Short mmCIF file of C-alpha atoms and ligand atoms in Angstrom, two decimals:
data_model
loop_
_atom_site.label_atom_id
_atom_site.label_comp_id
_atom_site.label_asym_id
_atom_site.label_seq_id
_atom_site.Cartn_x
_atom_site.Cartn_y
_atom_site.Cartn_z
CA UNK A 1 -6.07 -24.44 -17.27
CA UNK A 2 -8.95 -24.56 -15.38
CA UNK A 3 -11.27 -23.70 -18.79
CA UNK A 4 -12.10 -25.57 -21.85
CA UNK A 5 -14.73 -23.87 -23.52
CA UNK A 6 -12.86 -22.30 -25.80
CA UNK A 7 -13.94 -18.43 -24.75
CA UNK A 8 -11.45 -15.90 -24.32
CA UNK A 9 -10.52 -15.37 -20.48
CA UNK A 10 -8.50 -13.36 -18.04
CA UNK A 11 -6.58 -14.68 -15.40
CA UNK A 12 -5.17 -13.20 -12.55
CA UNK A 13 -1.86 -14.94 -11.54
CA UNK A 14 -0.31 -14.64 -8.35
CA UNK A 15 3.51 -14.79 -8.74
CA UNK A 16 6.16 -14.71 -5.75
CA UNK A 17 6.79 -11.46 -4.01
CA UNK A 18 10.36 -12.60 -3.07
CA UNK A 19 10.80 -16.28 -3.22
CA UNK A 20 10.80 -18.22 -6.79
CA UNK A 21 9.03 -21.60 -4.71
CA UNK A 22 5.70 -20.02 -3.29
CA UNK A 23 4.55 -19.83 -7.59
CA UNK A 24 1.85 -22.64 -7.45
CA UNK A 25 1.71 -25.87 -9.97
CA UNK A 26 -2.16 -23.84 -10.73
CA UNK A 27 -0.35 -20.48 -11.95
CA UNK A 28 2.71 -22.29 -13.66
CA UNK A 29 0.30 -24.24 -16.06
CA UNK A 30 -2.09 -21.76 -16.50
CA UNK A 31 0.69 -19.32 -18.04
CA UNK A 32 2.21 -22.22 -19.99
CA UNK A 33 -1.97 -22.57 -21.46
CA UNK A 34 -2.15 -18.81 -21.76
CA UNK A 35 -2.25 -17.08 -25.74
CA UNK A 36 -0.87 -14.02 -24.06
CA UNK A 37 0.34 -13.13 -20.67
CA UNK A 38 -0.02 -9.55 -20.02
CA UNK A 39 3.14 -8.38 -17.53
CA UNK A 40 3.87 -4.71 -15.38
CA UNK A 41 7.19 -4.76 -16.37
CA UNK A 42 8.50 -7.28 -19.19
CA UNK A 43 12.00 -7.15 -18.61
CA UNK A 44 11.23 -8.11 -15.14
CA UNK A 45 8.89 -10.54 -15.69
CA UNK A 46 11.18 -12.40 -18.38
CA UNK A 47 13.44 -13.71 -15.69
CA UNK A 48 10.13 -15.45 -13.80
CA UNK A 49 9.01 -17.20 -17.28
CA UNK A 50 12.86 -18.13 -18.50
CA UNK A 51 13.10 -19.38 -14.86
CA UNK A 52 10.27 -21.54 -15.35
CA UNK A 53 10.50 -22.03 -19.00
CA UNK A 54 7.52 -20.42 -19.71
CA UNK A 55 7.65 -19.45 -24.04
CA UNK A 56 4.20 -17.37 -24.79
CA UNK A 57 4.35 -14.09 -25.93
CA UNK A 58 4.06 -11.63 -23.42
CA UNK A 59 3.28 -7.70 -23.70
CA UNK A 60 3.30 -5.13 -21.39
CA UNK A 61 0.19 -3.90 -19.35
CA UNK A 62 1.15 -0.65 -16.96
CA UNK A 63 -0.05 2.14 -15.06
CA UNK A 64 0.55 4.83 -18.01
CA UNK A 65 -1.19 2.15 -20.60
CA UNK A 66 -4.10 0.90 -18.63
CA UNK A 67 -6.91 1.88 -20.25
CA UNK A 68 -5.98 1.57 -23.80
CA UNK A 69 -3.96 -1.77 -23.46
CA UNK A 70 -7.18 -3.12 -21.74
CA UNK A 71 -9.13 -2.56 -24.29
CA UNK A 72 -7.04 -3.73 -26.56
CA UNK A 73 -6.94 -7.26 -24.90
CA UNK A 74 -10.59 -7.37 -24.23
CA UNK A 75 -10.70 -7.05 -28.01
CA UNK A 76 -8.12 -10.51 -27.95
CA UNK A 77 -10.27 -11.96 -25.14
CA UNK A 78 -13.53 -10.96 -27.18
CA UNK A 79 -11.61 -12.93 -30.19
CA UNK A 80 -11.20 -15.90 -27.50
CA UNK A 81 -7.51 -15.26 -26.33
CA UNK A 82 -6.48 -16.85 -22.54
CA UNK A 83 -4.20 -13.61 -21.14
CA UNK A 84 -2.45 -14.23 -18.14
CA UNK A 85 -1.82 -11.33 -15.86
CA UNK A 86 1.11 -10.51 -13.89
CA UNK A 87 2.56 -7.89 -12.25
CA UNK A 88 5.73 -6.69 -10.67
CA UNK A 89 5.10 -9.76 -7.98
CA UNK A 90 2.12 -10.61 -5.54
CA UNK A 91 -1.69 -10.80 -6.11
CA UNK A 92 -2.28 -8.79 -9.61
CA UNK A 93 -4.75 -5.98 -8.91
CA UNK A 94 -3.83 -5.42 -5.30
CA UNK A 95 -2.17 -1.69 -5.77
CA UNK A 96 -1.00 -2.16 -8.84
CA UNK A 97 -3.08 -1.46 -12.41
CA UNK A 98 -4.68 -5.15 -12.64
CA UNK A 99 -7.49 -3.30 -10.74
CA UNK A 100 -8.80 -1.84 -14.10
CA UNK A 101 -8.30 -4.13 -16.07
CA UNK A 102 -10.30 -6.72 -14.33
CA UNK A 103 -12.82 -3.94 -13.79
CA UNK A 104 -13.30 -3.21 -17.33
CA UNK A 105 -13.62 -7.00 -18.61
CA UNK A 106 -16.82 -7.49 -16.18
CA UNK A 107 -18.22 -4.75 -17.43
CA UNK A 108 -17.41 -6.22 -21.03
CA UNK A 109 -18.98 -9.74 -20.00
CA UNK A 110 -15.80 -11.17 -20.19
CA UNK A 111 -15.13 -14.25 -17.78
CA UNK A 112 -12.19 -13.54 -14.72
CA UNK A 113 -10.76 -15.80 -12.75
CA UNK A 114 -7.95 -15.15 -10.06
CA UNK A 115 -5.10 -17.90 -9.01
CA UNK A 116 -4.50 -16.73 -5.39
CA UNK A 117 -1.08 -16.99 -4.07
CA UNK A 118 1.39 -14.70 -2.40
CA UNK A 119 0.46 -10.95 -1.24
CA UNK A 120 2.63 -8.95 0.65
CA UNK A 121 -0.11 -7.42 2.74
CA UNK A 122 -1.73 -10.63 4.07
CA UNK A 123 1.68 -12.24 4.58
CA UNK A 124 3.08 -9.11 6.57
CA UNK A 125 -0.57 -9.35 8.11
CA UNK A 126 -0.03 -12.67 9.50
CA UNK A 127 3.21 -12.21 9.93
CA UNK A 128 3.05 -9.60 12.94
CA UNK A 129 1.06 -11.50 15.35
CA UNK A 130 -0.98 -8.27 15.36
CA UNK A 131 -5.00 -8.44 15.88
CA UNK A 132 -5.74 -9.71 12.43
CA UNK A 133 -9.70 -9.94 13.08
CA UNK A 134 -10.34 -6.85 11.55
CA UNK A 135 -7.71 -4.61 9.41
CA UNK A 136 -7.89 -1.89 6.72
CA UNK A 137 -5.06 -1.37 3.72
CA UNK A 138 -3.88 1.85 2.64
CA UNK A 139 -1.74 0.51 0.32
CA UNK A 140 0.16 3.92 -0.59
CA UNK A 141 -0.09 7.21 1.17
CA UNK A 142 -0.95 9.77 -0.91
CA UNK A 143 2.25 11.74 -1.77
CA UNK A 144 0.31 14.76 -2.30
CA UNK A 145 0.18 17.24 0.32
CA UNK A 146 -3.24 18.13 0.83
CA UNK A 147 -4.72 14.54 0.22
CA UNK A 148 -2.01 12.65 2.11
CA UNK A 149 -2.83 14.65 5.46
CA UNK A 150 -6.59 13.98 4.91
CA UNK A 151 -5.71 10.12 4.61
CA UNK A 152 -3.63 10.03 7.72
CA UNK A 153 -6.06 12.22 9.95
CA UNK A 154 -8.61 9.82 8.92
CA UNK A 155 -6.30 7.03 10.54
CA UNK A 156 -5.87 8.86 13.83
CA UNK A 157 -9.74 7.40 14.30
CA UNK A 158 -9.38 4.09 13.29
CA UNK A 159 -9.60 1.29 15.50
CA UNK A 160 -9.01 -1.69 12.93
CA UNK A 161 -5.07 -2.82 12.20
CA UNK A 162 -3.51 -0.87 9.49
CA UNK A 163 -1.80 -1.82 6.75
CA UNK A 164 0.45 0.23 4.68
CA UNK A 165 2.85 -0.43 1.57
CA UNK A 166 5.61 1.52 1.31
CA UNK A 167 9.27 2.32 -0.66
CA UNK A 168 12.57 2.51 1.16
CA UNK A 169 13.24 5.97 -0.11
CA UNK A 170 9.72 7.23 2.02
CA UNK A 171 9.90 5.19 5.10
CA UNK A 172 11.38 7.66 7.08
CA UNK A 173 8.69 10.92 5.96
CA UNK A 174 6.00 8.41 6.40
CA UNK A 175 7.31 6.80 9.97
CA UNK A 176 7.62 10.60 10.96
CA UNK A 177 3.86 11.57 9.57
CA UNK A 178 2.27 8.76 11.05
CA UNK A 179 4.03 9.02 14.47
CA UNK A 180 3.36 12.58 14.72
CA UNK A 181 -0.36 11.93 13.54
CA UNK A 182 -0.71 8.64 15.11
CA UNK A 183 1.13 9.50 18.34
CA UNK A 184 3.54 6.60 20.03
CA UNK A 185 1.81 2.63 19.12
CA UNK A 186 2.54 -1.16 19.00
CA UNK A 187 3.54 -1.83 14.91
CA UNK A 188 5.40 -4.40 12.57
CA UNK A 189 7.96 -3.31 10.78
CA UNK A 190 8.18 -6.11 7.86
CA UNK A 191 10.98 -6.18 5.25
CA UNK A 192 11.42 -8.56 2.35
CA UNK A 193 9.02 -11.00 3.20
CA UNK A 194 9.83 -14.08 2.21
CA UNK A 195 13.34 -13.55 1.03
CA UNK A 196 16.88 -14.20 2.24
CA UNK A 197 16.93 -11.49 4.60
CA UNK A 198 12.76 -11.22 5.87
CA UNK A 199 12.62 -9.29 8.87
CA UNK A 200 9.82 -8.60 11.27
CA UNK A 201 10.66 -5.88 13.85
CA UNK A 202 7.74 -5.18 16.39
CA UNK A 203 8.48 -1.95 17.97
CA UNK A 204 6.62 1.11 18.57
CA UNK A 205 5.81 4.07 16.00
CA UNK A 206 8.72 6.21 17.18
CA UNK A 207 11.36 3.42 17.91
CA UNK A 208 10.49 2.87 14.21
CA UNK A 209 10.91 6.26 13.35
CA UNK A 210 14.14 6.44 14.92
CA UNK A 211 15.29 3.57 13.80
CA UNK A 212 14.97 4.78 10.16
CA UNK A 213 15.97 7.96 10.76
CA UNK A 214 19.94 6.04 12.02
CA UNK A 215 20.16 3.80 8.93
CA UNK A 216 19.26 3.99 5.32
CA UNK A 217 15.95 1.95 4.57
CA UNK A 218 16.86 -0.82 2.26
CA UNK A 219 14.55 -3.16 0.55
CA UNK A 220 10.82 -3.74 0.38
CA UNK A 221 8.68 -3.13 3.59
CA UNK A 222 4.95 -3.23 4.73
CA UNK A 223 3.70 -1.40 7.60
CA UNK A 224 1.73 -3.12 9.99
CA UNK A 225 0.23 -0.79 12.93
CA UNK A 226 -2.12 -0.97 15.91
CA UNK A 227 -5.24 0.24 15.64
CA UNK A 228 -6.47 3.12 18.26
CA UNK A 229 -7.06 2.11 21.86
CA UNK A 230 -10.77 1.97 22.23
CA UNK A 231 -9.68 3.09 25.83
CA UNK A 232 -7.78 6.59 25.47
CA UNK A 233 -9.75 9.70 24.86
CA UNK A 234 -8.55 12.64 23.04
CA UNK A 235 -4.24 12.91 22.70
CA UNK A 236 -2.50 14.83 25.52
CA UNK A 237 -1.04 17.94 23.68
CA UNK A 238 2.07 17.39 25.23
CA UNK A 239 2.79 14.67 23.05
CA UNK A 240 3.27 17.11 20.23
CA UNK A 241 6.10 20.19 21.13
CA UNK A 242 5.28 23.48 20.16
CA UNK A 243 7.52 23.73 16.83
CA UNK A 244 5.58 20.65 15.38
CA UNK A 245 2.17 22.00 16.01
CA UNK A 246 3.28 25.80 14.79
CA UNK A 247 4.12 23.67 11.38
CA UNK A 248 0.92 22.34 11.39
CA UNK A 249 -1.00 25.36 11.38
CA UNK A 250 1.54 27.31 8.98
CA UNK A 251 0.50 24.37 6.40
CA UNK A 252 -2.91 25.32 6.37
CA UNK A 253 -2.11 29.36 6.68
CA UNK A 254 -0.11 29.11 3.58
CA UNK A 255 -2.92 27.72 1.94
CA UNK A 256 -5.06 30.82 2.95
CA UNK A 257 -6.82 29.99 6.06
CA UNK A 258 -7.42 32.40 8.76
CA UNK A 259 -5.03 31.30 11.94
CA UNK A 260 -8.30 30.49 14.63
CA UNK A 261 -9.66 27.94 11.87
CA UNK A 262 -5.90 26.62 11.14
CA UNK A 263 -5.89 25.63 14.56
CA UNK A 264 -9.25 23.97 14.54
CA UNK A 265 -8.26 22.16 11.96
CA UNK A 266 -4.86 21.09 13.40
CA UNK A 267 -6.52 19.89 16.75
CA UNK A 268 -9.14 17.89 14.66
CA UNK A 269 -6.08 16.04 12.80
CA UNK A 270 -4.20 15.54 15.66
CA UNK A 271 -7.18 14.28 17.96
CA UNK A 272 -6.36 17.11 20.52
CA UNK A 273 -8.74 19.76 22.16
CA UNK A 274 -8.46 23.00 20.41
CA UNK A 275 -7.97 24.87 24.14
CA UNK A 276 -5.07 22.97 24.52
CA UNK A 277 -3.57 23.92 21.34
CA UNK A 278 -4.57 27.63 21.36
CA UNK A 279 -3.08 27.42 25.24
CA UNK A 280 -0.42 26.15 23.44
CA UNK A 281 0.49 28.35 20.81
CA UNK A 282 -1.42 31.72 21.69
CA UNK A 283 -0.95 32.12 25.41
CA UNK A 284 2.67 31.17 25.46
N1 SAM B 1 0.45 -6.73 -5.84
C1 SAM B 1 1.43 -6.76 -4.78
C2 SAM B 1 0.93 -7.65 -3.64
O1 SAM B 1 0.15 -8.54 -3.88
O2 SAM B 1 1.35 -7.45 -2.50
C3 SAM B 1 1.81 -5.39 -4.30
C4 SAM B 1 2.35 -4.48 -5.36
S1 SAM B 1 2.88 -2.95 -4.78
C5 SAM B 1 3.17 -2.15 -6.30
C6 SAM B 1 4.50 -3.20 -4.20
C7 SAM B 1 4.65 -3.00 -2.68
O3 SAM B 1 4.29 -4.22 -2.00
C8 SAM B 1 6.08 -2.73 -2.22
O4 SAM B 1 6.40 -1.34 -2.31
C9 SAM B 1 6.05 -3.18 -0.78
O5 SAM B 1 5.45 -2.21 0.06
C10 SAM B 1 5.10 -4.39 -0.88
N2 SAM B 1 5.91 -5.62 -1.07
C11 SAM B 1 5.98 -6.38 -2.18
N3 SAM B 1 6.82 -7.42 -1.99
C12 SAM B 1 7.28 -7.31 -0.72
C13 SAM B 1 8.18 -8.07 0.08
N4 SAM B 1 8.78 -9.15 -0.39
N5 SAM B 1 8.41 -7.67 1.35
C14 SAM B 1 7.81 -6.56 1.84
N6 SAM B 1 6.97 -5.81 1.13
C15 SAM B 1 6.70 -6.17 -0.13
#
């Protein structure tokens, strides 16, 4: 470990996100050092330590125990316990609750170090020989409603690369959201990195979308996607046919606005003039 003064510590530890070899010789003896190591899911985890023979107690540190299991290992670190941290796999704290927990020990004065390693957003990153000079993660879309649509109009704008994590059960809703929001654009489909079967698929948005929409998404994927042409000006409304935009503006009706500012709102989502969209769905 790198630490000998004998003060309690956390450390982050990078563990693989697929493939048992990318775990560095750094991480291995720093668990092996640890007085605790602090894991998302335990019964997952166990088969990384057995693997490597690694015998220190372990407890569990989650989403629905954050806050109180942090403070009850700052009270160990306090005490001068070495916790490891680990999560599901990847870099701990990158969307997943190691966020909070190293929050809450520099706030305590307690001394953090991280182990870099494997993260599935800078390998899929890399990975998709997209423009990697400037990018933004999502990590999740919001699955609710109202905040989820505010997320991906905000993206319509963006010029960087963007990076999105997502489960195989939500590909397709979120291919459909963000090619309807997005409209048709270069992107990396990326599926268990750095496993048996790793896949990197560049297509466009909707070749995406239908190519979800004719199998059953399988597996662990990141979402690599151009960023918006600095070129094009506002979105043709034809891109969008009449049924999807009537949805649009039946969203925000059934949420009690008046129909004029529904469609305001719809064309400022959807980058699109509001005449075209009143043309659109009025005149017709
Ligand atoms: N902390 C992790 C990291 O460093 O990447 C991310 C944790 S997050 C809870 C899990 C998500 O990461 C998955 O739903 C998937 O989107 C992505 N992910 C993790 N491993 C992956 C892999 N081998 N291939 C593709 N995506 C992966």
């Amino acid at each position: 470990m790198n630490d000998n003064t004998g003060e309690g510590m956390l450390y982050l530890c990078a563990t693989p996100i697929g493939n048992l070899s990318d775990i560095s010789e750094r991480v291995l003896e720093t668990l092996r050092g640890a007085d605790i190591i602090a894991a998302e899911d335990t019964r997952n985890s166990i088969k990384l330590l057995n693997h490597f023979d690694i015998r220190v107690p372990m407890t569990s540190y989650h989403e629905h125990n954050r806050y109180d299991k942090a403070r009850e290992l700052i009270g160990k670190m306090k005490m001068g316990a070495k916790v490891a941290l680990i999560t599901d796999a990847g870099t701990p704290a990158i969307s997943d609750p190691g966020q909070v927990l190293t929050d809450m020990c520099h706030k305590e004065g307690i001394k953090v170090t991280s182990l870099p390693g494997p993260c599935a957003l800078i390998t899929a990153l890399a990975l998709s020989g997209i423009d990697s000079s400037r990018f933004v993660f999502e990590g999740f879309l919001p699955s609710e409603k109202k905040s989820r649509r505010q997320v991906i109009s905000d993206l319509t704008k963006e010029k960087r690369t963007i990076i999105i994590y997502e489960a195989p059960h939500h590909l397709k809703g979120t291919l459909s959201d963000l090619y309807e929001a997005l409209g048709d654009r270069g992107m990396a489909l990326c599926r268990e990195l750095t496993k048996k079967f790793e896949e990197v698929s560049r297509m466009s948005l909707k070749e995406a979308k239908d190519h979800c929409d004719a199998c059953t998404p399988r597996g662990e994927y990141v979402l690599v996607i151009e960023g918006a042409d600095e070129e094009t000006g506002p979105i043709d409304v034809k891109e969008y046919s009449t049924k999807v935009l009537k949805a649009k503006v039946d969203e925000y009706t059934n949420e009690g606005m008046d129909h004029m500012e529904a469609m305001k709102k719809v064309a400022a989502d959807l980058g699109v003039s509001k005449r075209d969209i009143y043309r659109k769905l009025i005149e017709k």
